[in-house]
mmCIF file of C-alpha atoms and ligand atoms in Angstrom:
data_model
loop_
_atom_site.group_PDB
_atom_site.id
_atom_site.type_symbol
_atom_site.label_atom_id
_atom_site.label_comp_id
_atom_site.label_asym_id
_atom_site.label_seq_id
_atom_site.Cartn_x
_atom_site.Cartn_y
_atom_site.Cartn_z
ATOM 1 C CA MET A 1 99.587 157.557 83.276
ATOM 2 C CA VAL A 2 99.916 155.091 80.461
ATOM 3 C CA GLN A 3 103.127 156.538 79.049
ATOM 4 C CA PHE A 4 105.007 156.210 82.312
ATOM 5 C CA GLN A 5 104.036 152.656 82.988
ATOM 6 C CA LYS A 6 106.968 150.358 83.473
ATOM 7 C CA GLY A 7 105.704 147.124 82.034
ATOM 8 C CA LEU A 8 107.682 143.971 82.654
ATOM 9 C CA SER A 9 111.406 144.767 82.595
ATOM 10 C CA GLU A 10 113.770 142.377 80.822
ATOM 11 C CA PRO A 11 115.614 141.428 84.034
ATOM 12 C CA GLU A 12 112.288 140.733 85.718
ATOM 13 C CA PHE A 13 111.139 138.671 82.758
ATOM 14 C CA GLU A 14 114.387 136.684 82.817
ATOM 15 C CA ARG A 15 114.030 136.129 86.542
ATOM 16 C CA GLN A 16 110.511 134.751 86.177
ATOM 17 C CA PHE A 17 110.697 132.936 82.840
ATOM 18 C CA GLY A 18 114.369 132.550 82.040
ATOM 19 C CA THR A 19 114.513 128.745 82.018
ATOM 20 C CA GLU A 20 112.573 126.015 80.245
ATOM 21 C CA GLU A 21 111.493 124.623 83.593
ATOM 22 C CA GLN A 22 110.098 127.972 84.781
ATOM 23 C CA CYS A 23 108.093 128.339 81.565
ATOM 24 C CA ARG A 24 106.741 124.816 81.869
ATOM 25 C CA GLU A 25 105.750 125.372 85.512
ATOM 26 C CA ALA A 26 104.017 128.619 84.592
ATOM 27 C CA LEU A 27 102.041 126.954 81.792
ATOM 28 C CA ILE A 28 100.955 124.124 84.114
ATOM 29 C CA VAL A 29 99.581 126.630 86.606
ATOM 30 C CA TRP A 30 97.855 128.719 83.938
ATOM 31 C CA ARG A 31 96.426 125.743 82.077
ATOM 32 C CA TRP A 32 95.212 123.852 85.129
ATOM 33 C CA PRO A 33 94.775 126.404 87.918
ATOM 34 C CA ASP A 34 92.733 123.858 89.887
ATOM 35 C CA GLY A 35 95.102 120.986 89.171
ATOM 36 C CA PHE A 36 95.465 118.627 86.196
ATOM 37 C CA SER A 37 92.328 117.698 84.296
ATOM 38 C CA CYS A 38 92.484 115.065 81.546
ATOM 39 C CA PRO A 39 91.412 116.581 78.197
ATOM 40 C CA GLN A 40 89.836 113.252 77.229
ATOM 41 C CA CYS A 41 87.886 112.156 80.307
ATOM 42 C CA GLY A 42 88.213 115.007 82.780
ATOM 43 C CA GLY A 43 90.016 112.742 85.252
ATOM 44 C CA GLN A 44 92.238 114.474 87.782
ATOM 45 C CA ARG A 45 94.402 111.657 89.103
ATOM 46 C CA HIS A 46 97.535 111.322 87.076
ATOM 47 C CA SER A 47 101.172 110.428 87.014
ATOM 48 C CA ILE A 48 104.081 112.074 85.223
ATOM 49 C CA VAL A 49 105.988 110.206 82.535
ATOM 50 C CA GLN A 50 109.358 111.447 83.706
ATOM 51 C CA SER A 51 111.373 110.835 80.559
ATOM 52 C CA ARG A 52 109.087 112.955 78.378
ATOM 53 C CA GLY A 53 107.398 115.217 80.904
ATOM 54 C CA LEU A 54 103.944 113.952 79.907
ATOM 55 C CA PHE A 55 100.897 113.773 82.155
ATOM 56 C CA GLN A 56 99.300 110.343 82.173
ATOM 57 C CA CYS A 57 95.649 110.115 83.235
ATOM 58 C CA SER A 58 95.155 107.351 85.812
ATOM 59 C CA ARG A 59 91.611 106.674 84.607
ATOM 60 C CA CYS A 60 91.844 106.485 80.774
ATOM 61 C CA ARG A 61 95.653 106.223 80.510
ATOM 62 C CA ARG A 62 95.825 109.008 77.951
ATOM 63 C CA GLN A 63 99.075 110.906 77.859
ATOM 64 C CA THR A 64 98.947 114.669 77.514
ATOM 65 C CA SER A 65 101.713 117.200 77.086
ATOM 66 C CA ILE A 66 101.383 120.650 78.590
ATOM 67 C CA SER A 67 101.050 122.177 75.123
ATOM 68 C CA ALA A 68 98.729 119.584 73.506
ATOM 69 C CA GLY A 69 95.600 121.132 72.056
ATOM 70 C CA THR A 70 96.860 124.676 72.583
ATOM 71 C CA ILE A 71 98.531 127.322 70.483
ATOM 72 C CA PHE A 72 101.902 126.058 71.765
ATOM 73 C CA ALA A 73 101.312 122.565 70.313
ATOM 74 C CA SER A 74 103.299 120.723 67.658
ATOM 75 C CA THR A 75 106.302 122.940 67.692
ATOM 76 C CA LYS A 76 109.902 122.005 68.106
ATOM 77 C CA LEU A 77 110.596 125.340 69.721
ATOM 78 C CA PRO A 78 111.485 125.512 73.399
ATOM 79 C CA LEU A 79 108.773 127.077 75.557
ATOM 80 C CA ARG A 80 111.351 129.646 76.478
ATOM 81 C CA THR A 81 111.386 130.895 72.874
ATOM 82 C CA TRP A 82 107.597 131.149 72.880
ATOM 83 C CA PHE A 83 107.674 133.110 76.094
ATOM 84 C CA ARG A 84 110.266 135.509 74.757
ATOM 85 C CA ALA A 85 108.204 136.021 71.613
ATOM 86 C CA ILE A 86 105.159 136.821 73.735
ATOM 87 C CA TYR A 87 107.262 139.151 75.826
ATOM 88 C CA HIS A 88 108.483 141.153 72.835
ATOM 89 C CA LEU A 89 105.075 141.243 71.186
ATOM 90 C CA THR A 90 103.237 142.486 74.258
ATOM 91 C CA GLN A 91 105.838 144.821 75.737
ATOM 92 C CA SER A 92 106.968 146.735 72.655
ATOM 93 C CA LYS A 93 104.619 149.590 72.075
ATOM 94 C CA GLN A 94 105.237 149.780 68.347
ATOM 95 C CA GLY A 95 105.116 146.050 67.664
ATOM 96 C CA ILE A 96 108.086 144.155 66.298
ATOM 97 C CA SER A 97 108.911 142.965 62.784
ATOM 98 C CA SER A 98 109.555 139.275 62.172
ATOM 99 C CA ILE A 99 113.131 140.101 61.121
ATOM 100 C CA GLU A 100 113.819 141.838 64.412
ATOM 101 C CA LEU A 101 111.967 139.184 66.396
ATOM 102 C CA GLY A 102 113.966 136.434 64.693
ATOM 103 C CA ARG A 103 117.175 138.208 65.568
ATOM 104 C CA ARG A 104 116.241 138.596 69.221
ATOM 105 C CA LEU A 105 115.049 134.998 69.553
ATOM 106 C CA GLY A 106 117.885 133.479 67.544
ATOM 107 C CA VAL A 107 115.497 131.789 65.087
ATOM 108 C CA THR A 108 114.951 132.256 61.349
ATOM 109 C CA GLN A 109 112.672 134.988 60.129
ATOM 110 C CA THR A 110 110.214 132.354 58.874
ATOM 111 C CA THR A 111 109.950 130.837 62.329
ATOM 112 C CA ALA A 112 109.571 134.272 63.886
ATOM 113 C CA TRP A 113 106.846 135.104 61.364
ATOM 114 C CA MET A 114 104.892 131.961 62.223
ATOM 115 C CA LEU A 115 105.224 132.621 65.942
ATOM 116 C CA LYS A 116 104.068 136.168 65.550
ATOM 117 C CA HIS A 117 101.099 135.339 63.368
ATOM 118 C CA LYS A 118 99.940 132.604 65.704
ATOM 119 C CA LEU A 119 100.079 135.034 68.595
ATOM 120 C CA GLN A 120 98.365 137.747 66.588
ATOM 121 C CA GLN A 121 95.646 135.236 65.787
ATOM 122 C CA VAL A 122 95.154 134.537 69.500
ATOM 123 C CA MET A 123 94.757 138.268 70.014
ATOM 124 C CA LEU A 124 92.287 138.474 67.139
ATOM 125 C CA GLU A 125 90.103 135.640 68.379
ATOM 126 C CA ARG A 126 90.221 136.933 71.939
ATOM 127 C CA ASP A 127 88.791 140.322 71.038
ATOM 128 C CA ALA A 128 86.560 139.326 68.140
ATOM 129 C CA GLY A 129 83.412 138.781 70.212
ATOM 130 C CA LYS A 130 83.712 141.881 72.369
ATOM 131 C CA ARG A 131 81.521 144.773 71.281
ATOM 132 C CA LEU A 132 82.048 148.414 72.067
ATOM 133 C CA GLN A 133 79.440 150.276 74.121
ATOM 134 C CA GLY A 134 78.365 153.843 74.883
ATOM 135 C CA ARG A 135 79.851 156.819 73.081
ATOM 136 C CA ILE A 136 81.805 155.874 69.954
ATOM 137 C CA GLU A 137 84.102 157.932 67.730
ATOM 138 C CA ILE A 138 84.385 156.298 64.336
ATOM 139 C CA ASP A 139 86.580 156.946 61.314
ATOM 140 C CA ASP A 140 87.779 155.295 58.117
ATOM 141 C CA ALA A 141 91.316 154.683 56.931
ATOM 142 C CA TYR A 142 93.505 152.631 54.632
ATOM 143 C CA LEU A 143 96.388 150.344 55.331
ATOM 144 C CA GLY A 144 99.017 148.886 53.088
ATOM 145 C CA GLY A 145 101.118 149.866 50.155
ATOM 146 C CA GLU A 146 103.595 152.651 50.732
ATOM 147 C CA ARG A 147 101.372 154.766 52.883
ATOM 148 C CA THR A 148 99.478 153.641 55.924
ATOM 149 C CA GLY A 149 96.572 155.215 57.734
ATOM 150 C CA GLY A 150 95.784 157.641 54.923
ATOM 151 C CA LYS A 151 92.347 159.149 54.618
ATOM 152 C CA ARG A 152 89.696 158.091 52.147
ATOM 153 C CA GLY A 153 90.050 159.226 48.604
ATOM 154 C CA ARG A 154 93.498 157.725 48.456
ATOM 155 C CA GLY A 155 92.108 154.248 47.944
ATOM 156 C CA ALA A 156 94.232 152.414 45.434
ATOM 157 C CA PRO A 157 94.959 148.802 44.572
ATOM 158 C CA GLY A 158 97.012 147.256 47.336
ATOM 159 C CA LYS A 159 95.391 149.365 50.019
ATOM 160 C CA THR A 160 93.079 147.767 52.521
ATOM 161 C CA PRO A 161 90.177 149.777 53.922
ATOM 162 C CA PHE A 162 89.512 149.520 57.624
ATOM 163 C CA VAL A 163 87.385 151.186 60.267
ATOM 164 C CA ALA A 164 88.627 152.478 63.617
ATOM 165 C CA ALA A 165 86.174 152.984 66.450
ATOM 166 C CA VAL A 166 87.027 154.285 69.901
ATOM 167 C CA GLU A 167 84.710 153.804 72.842
ATOM 168 C CA THR A 168 84.959 156.780 75.216
ATOM 169 C CA THR A 169 83.468 157.767 78.526
ATOM 170 C CA SER A 170 80.608 160.249 78.290
ATOM 171 C CA GLY A 171 83.227 162.845 79.191
ATOM 172 C CA GLY A 172 85.281 161.833 76.153
ATOM 173 C CA LYS A 173 88.100 159.775 77.715
ATOM 174 C CA PRO A 174 89.153 156.789 75.581
ATOM 175 C CA ILE A 175 88.369 153.309 76.869
ATOM 176 C CA ARG A 176 88.573 150.682 74.160
ATOM 177 C CA LEU A 177 89.530 150.512 70.525
ATOM 178 C CA LYS A 178 88.126 148.388 67.718
ATOM 179 C CA LEU A 179 89.902 148.060 64.393
ATOM 180 C CA ALA A 180 88.432 145.999 61.599
ATOM 181 C CA ARG A 181 89.003 145.472 57.942
ATOM 182 C CA VAL A 182 85.940 146.280 55.861
ATOM 183 C CA ASP A 183 85.008 145.680 52.225
ATOM 184 C CA GLY A 184 84.793 149.424 51.706
ATOM 185 C CA PHE A 185 82.943 152.351 53.236
ATOM 186 C CA SER A 186 79.534 151.736 51.701
ATOM 187 C CA GLY A 187 76.457 151.625 53.916
ATOM 188 C CA LYS A 188 76.378 147.862 53.491
ATOM 189 C CA ALA A 189 79.961 147.418 54.711
ATOM 190 C CA ILE A 190 79.551 149.834 57.615
ATOM 191 C CA GLY A 191 76.263 148.214 58.641
ATOM 192 C CA LYS A 192 78.028 144.858 58.772
ATOM 193 C CA PHE A 193 80.847 146.340 60.838
ATOM 194 C CA ALA A 194 78.401 147.905 63.288
ATOM 195 C CA LYS A 195 76.395 144.687 63.783
ATOM 196 C CA HIS A 196 79.585 142.781 64.553
ATOM 197 C CA HIS A 197 81.388 145.286 66.705
ATOM 198 C CA LEU A 198 78.980 147.783 68.276
ATOM 199 C CA ASP A 199 76.356 147.174 70.925
ATOM 200 C CA PRO A 200 72.864 148.330 69.995
ATOM 201 C CA GLY A 201 72.352 151.646 71.763
ATOM 202 C CA CYS A 202 75.810 153.057 71.047
ATOM 203 C CA SER A 203 75.852 156.737 70.160
ATOM 204 C CA VAL A 204 78.221 157.094 67.254
ATOM 205 C CA VAL A 205 79.964 160.296 66.199
ATOM 206 C CA SER A 206 81.402 160.429 62.679
ATOM 207 C CA ASP A 207 82.591 163.042 60.239
ATOM 208 C CA GLY A 208 79.538 162.439 58.128
ATOM 209 C CA LEU A 209 80.883 160.061 55.485
ATOM 210 C CA ARG A 210 77.629 158.782 54.023
ATOM 211 C CA GLY A 211 78.221 155.096 54.801
ATOM 212 C CA PHE A 212 78.457 155.743 58.540
ATOM 213 C CA ALA A 213 74.714 156.475 58.696
ATOM 214 C CA ALA A 214 74.309 152.693 58.384
ATOM 215 C CA VAL A 215 75.307 152.227 62.044
ATOM 216 C CA THR A 216 71.622 152.863 62.762
ATOM 217 C CA GLU A 217 70.928 149.446 61.186
ATOM 218 C CA ALA A 218 72.688 147.954 64.216
ATOM 219 C CA GLY A 219 70.473 149.915 66.613
ATOM 220 C CA CYS A 220 72.971 152.715 67.210
ATOM 221 C CA THR A 221 72.283 156.415 66.978
ATOM 222 C CA HIS A 222 74.413 158.439 64.593
ATOM 223 C CA GLN A 223 75.591 162.002 64.918
ATOM 224 C CA PRO A 224 77.430 163.238 61.828
ATOM 225 C CA ILE A 225 79.613 166.277 62.430
ATOM 226 C CA LYS A 226 80.683 168.394 59.503
ATOM 227 C CA THR A 227 84.357 169.001 59.900
ATOM 228 C CA GLY A 228 85.456 170.510 56.655
ATOM 229 C CA SER A 229 88.586 168.880 55.288
ATOM 230 C CA GLY A 230 92.309 168.679 55.849
ATOM 231 C CA LYS A 231 93.816 169.854 59.129
ATOM 232 C CA ALA A 232 90.592 171.243 60.559
ATOM 233 C CA ALA A 233 88.971 167.838 60.282
ATOM 234 C CA VAL A 234 91.856 166.024 61.926
ATOM 235 C CA GLN A 235 91.884 168.431 64.863
ATOM 236 C CA HIS A 236 88.142 168.424 65.524
ATOM 237 C CA PRO A 237 87.684 167.658 69.247
ATOM 238 C CA ALA A 238 84.820 165.236 68.638
ATOM 239 C CA PHE A 239 87.277 162.874 66.958
ATOM 240 C CA ASN A 240 90.240 163.503 69.160
ATOM 241 C CA TRP A 241 90.745 159.900 70.211
ATOM 242 C CA VAL A 242 90.007 158.098 67.001
ATOM 243 C CA ASN A 243 92.358 160.473 65.205
ATOM 244 C CA THR A 244 95.059 159.979 67.808
ATOM 245 C CA ALA A 245 94.685 156.220 67.524
ATOM 246 C CA LEU A 246 94.893 156.340 63.731
ATOM 247 C CA GLY A 247 97.990 158.527 63.907
ATOM 248 C CA ASN A 248 99.635 156.091 66.297
ATOM 249 C CA ILE A 249 98.743 153.049 64.218
ATOM 250 C CA LYS A 250 100.208 154.736 61.196
ATOM 251 C CA ALA A 251 103.441 155.525 63.037
ATOM 252 C CA ALA A 252 103.657 152.041 64.540
ATOM 253 C CA LEU A 253 103.068 150.114 61.354
ATOM 254 C CA SER A 254 105.113 152.262 59.018
ATOM 255 C CA GLY A 255 107.963 152.343 61.530
ATOM 256 C CA THR A 256 107.950 148.579 61.947
ATOM 257 C CA TYR A 257 106.910 147.109 58.615
ATOM 258 C CA ARG A 258 107.806 147.993 55.074
ATOM 259 C CA ALA A 259 104.496 146.674 53.795
ATOM 260 C CA VAL A 260 101.557 144.756 55.177
ATOM 261 C CA SER A 261 99.799 142.507 52.698
ATOM 262 C CA GLY A 262 96.017 142.762 52.589
ATOM 263 C CA LYS A 263 95.249 139.269 53.753
ATOM 264 C CA HIS A 264 97.252 139.789 56.951
ATOM 265 C CA VAL A 265 95.827 143.188 57.765
ATOM 266 C CA PRO A 266 93.205 141.894 60.247
ATOM 267 C CA ARG A 267 95.915 140.276 62.340
ATOM 268 C CA TYR A 268 98.140 143.355 62.421
ATOM 269 C CA LEU A 269 95.157 145.458 63.409
ATOM 270 C CA ALA A 270 94.229 142.908 66.068
ATOM 271 C CA GLU A 271 97.728 143.064 67.553
ATOM 272 C CA TYR A 272 97.621 146.839 67.823
ATOM 273 C CA GLN A 273 94.094 146.789 69.202
ATOM 274 C CA TYR A 274 94.966 144.107 71.778
ATOM 275 C CA ARG A 275 97.832 146.145 73.187
ATOM 276 C CA TYR A 276 95.793 149.350 73.194
ATOM 277 C CA ASN A 277 92.910 147.767 75.079
ATOM 278 C CA ARG A 278 95.228 146.443 77.751
ATOM 279 C CA ARG A 279 97.502 149.456 77.999
ATOM 280 C CA PHE A 280 96.654 150.091 81.649
ATOM 281 C CA ASP A 281 98.286 146.870 82.733
ATOM 282 C CA LEU A 282 101.284 146.259 80.533
ATOM 283 C CA ALA A 283 103.021 143.794 82.825
ATOM 284 C CA ALA A 284 99.962 141.553 83.073
ATOM 285 C CA MET A 285 99.651 141.319 79.296
ATOM 286 C CA MET A 286 102.329 138.660 79.086
ATOM 287 C CA PRO A 287 100.749 136.057 81.398
ATOM 288 C CA ARG A 288 97.287 136.940 80.089
ATOM 289 C CA LEU A 289 98.255 136.192 76.505
ATOM 290 C CA CYS A 290 99.796 132.877 77.605
ATOM 291 C CA TRP A 291 96.567 132.072 79.462
ATOM 292 C CA VAL A 292 94.478 132.686 76.344
ATOM 293 C CA GLY A 293 96.974 130.826 74.144
ATOM 294 C CA LEU A 294 96.504 127.768 76.320
ATOM 295 C CA ARG A 295 92.784 127.950 75.588
ATOM 296 C CA THR A 296 93.193 128.516 71.858
ATOM 297 C CA PRO A 297 93.439 125.363 69.718
ATOM 298 C CA PRO A 298 96.468 124.950 67.430
ATOM 299 C CA MET A 299 95.998 126.715 64.149
ATOM 300 C CA PRO A 300 98.509 126.212 61.381
ATOM 301 C CA TYR A 301 95.872 125.687 58.724
ATOM 302 C CA ARG A 302 93.091 127.967 59.856
ATOM 303 C CA LEU A 303 95.269 131.041 60.281
ATOM 304 C CA LEU A 304 94.110 132.710 57.095
ATOM 305 C CA LYS A 305 90.571 131.402 57.123
ATOM 306 C CA LEU A 306 89.763 132.881 60.510
ATOM 307 C CA ALA A 307 91.306 136.180 59.678
ATOM 308 C CA GLU A 308 88.845 136.371 56.774
ATOM 309 C CA VAL A 309 85.879 135.515 58.965
ATOM 310 C CA TYR A 310 86.596 138.113 61.602
ATOM 311 C CA ALA A 311 87.642 140.831 59.215
HETATM 312 ZN ZN1 ZN B 401 91.597 110.579 81.125
#
């Protein structure tokens, strides 16, 4: 079902969000679905400062722009460019490099990089507090350097360890994905991961890497399955979905990026995870990300800090 989904076609996107005015109107509706509300005093009566398109509160006189206090704030970029960036980021299955994004938007690579990382950060914050539930397939992997998604044992400087966990139905169908950078695969690191990202009561299936036993510290049960090594392990049905997800992440990141530096890994993982978890409604992902972006404060200086916190 997912593969054949249409998503939002480019002509349809252009029809809905092709002009600056359409983007502005859309943001107004998404930011204030029940009508304008002054960010300072909560007042609803207002006038529009026509020359600058600002909303002026009739009670406290404060002037507010549609993007003030949101991820779209303090940027010289047209809203239309933001919208197109969101479009490309949510509708391309493999993600998009900042070089390619810059080319499509007609902006420099640096600008495209900033846009992308701000949007990735919105995705990261959005999903950070949501824990997986029920049956979980869990596995460990590395990201970065020349190779991506390799199995443990290949750890080397420049590689960033991360954990992939897939929530499935009791019948084994994948529901949600959680990807998180970890300090390593020790019991301590896995315990920390589990407390952050798994609901107590999850039943976790792993290939028996010793550290995974620590999920019990978060109130989960743990079922290690001996898989042997190499191909047999990868094809074991108990890990079907987590292995598929890791294979896809590997393909997506190595096809799109030459290298991902360690400090940015959480955001790249968050982007992939965000798309995966919303794969059943591709077309809605665009407005939904705008909606969240309007409720995410501007972030030029806390970009890196937050990525560390939620790793
Ligand atoms: Zn006010």
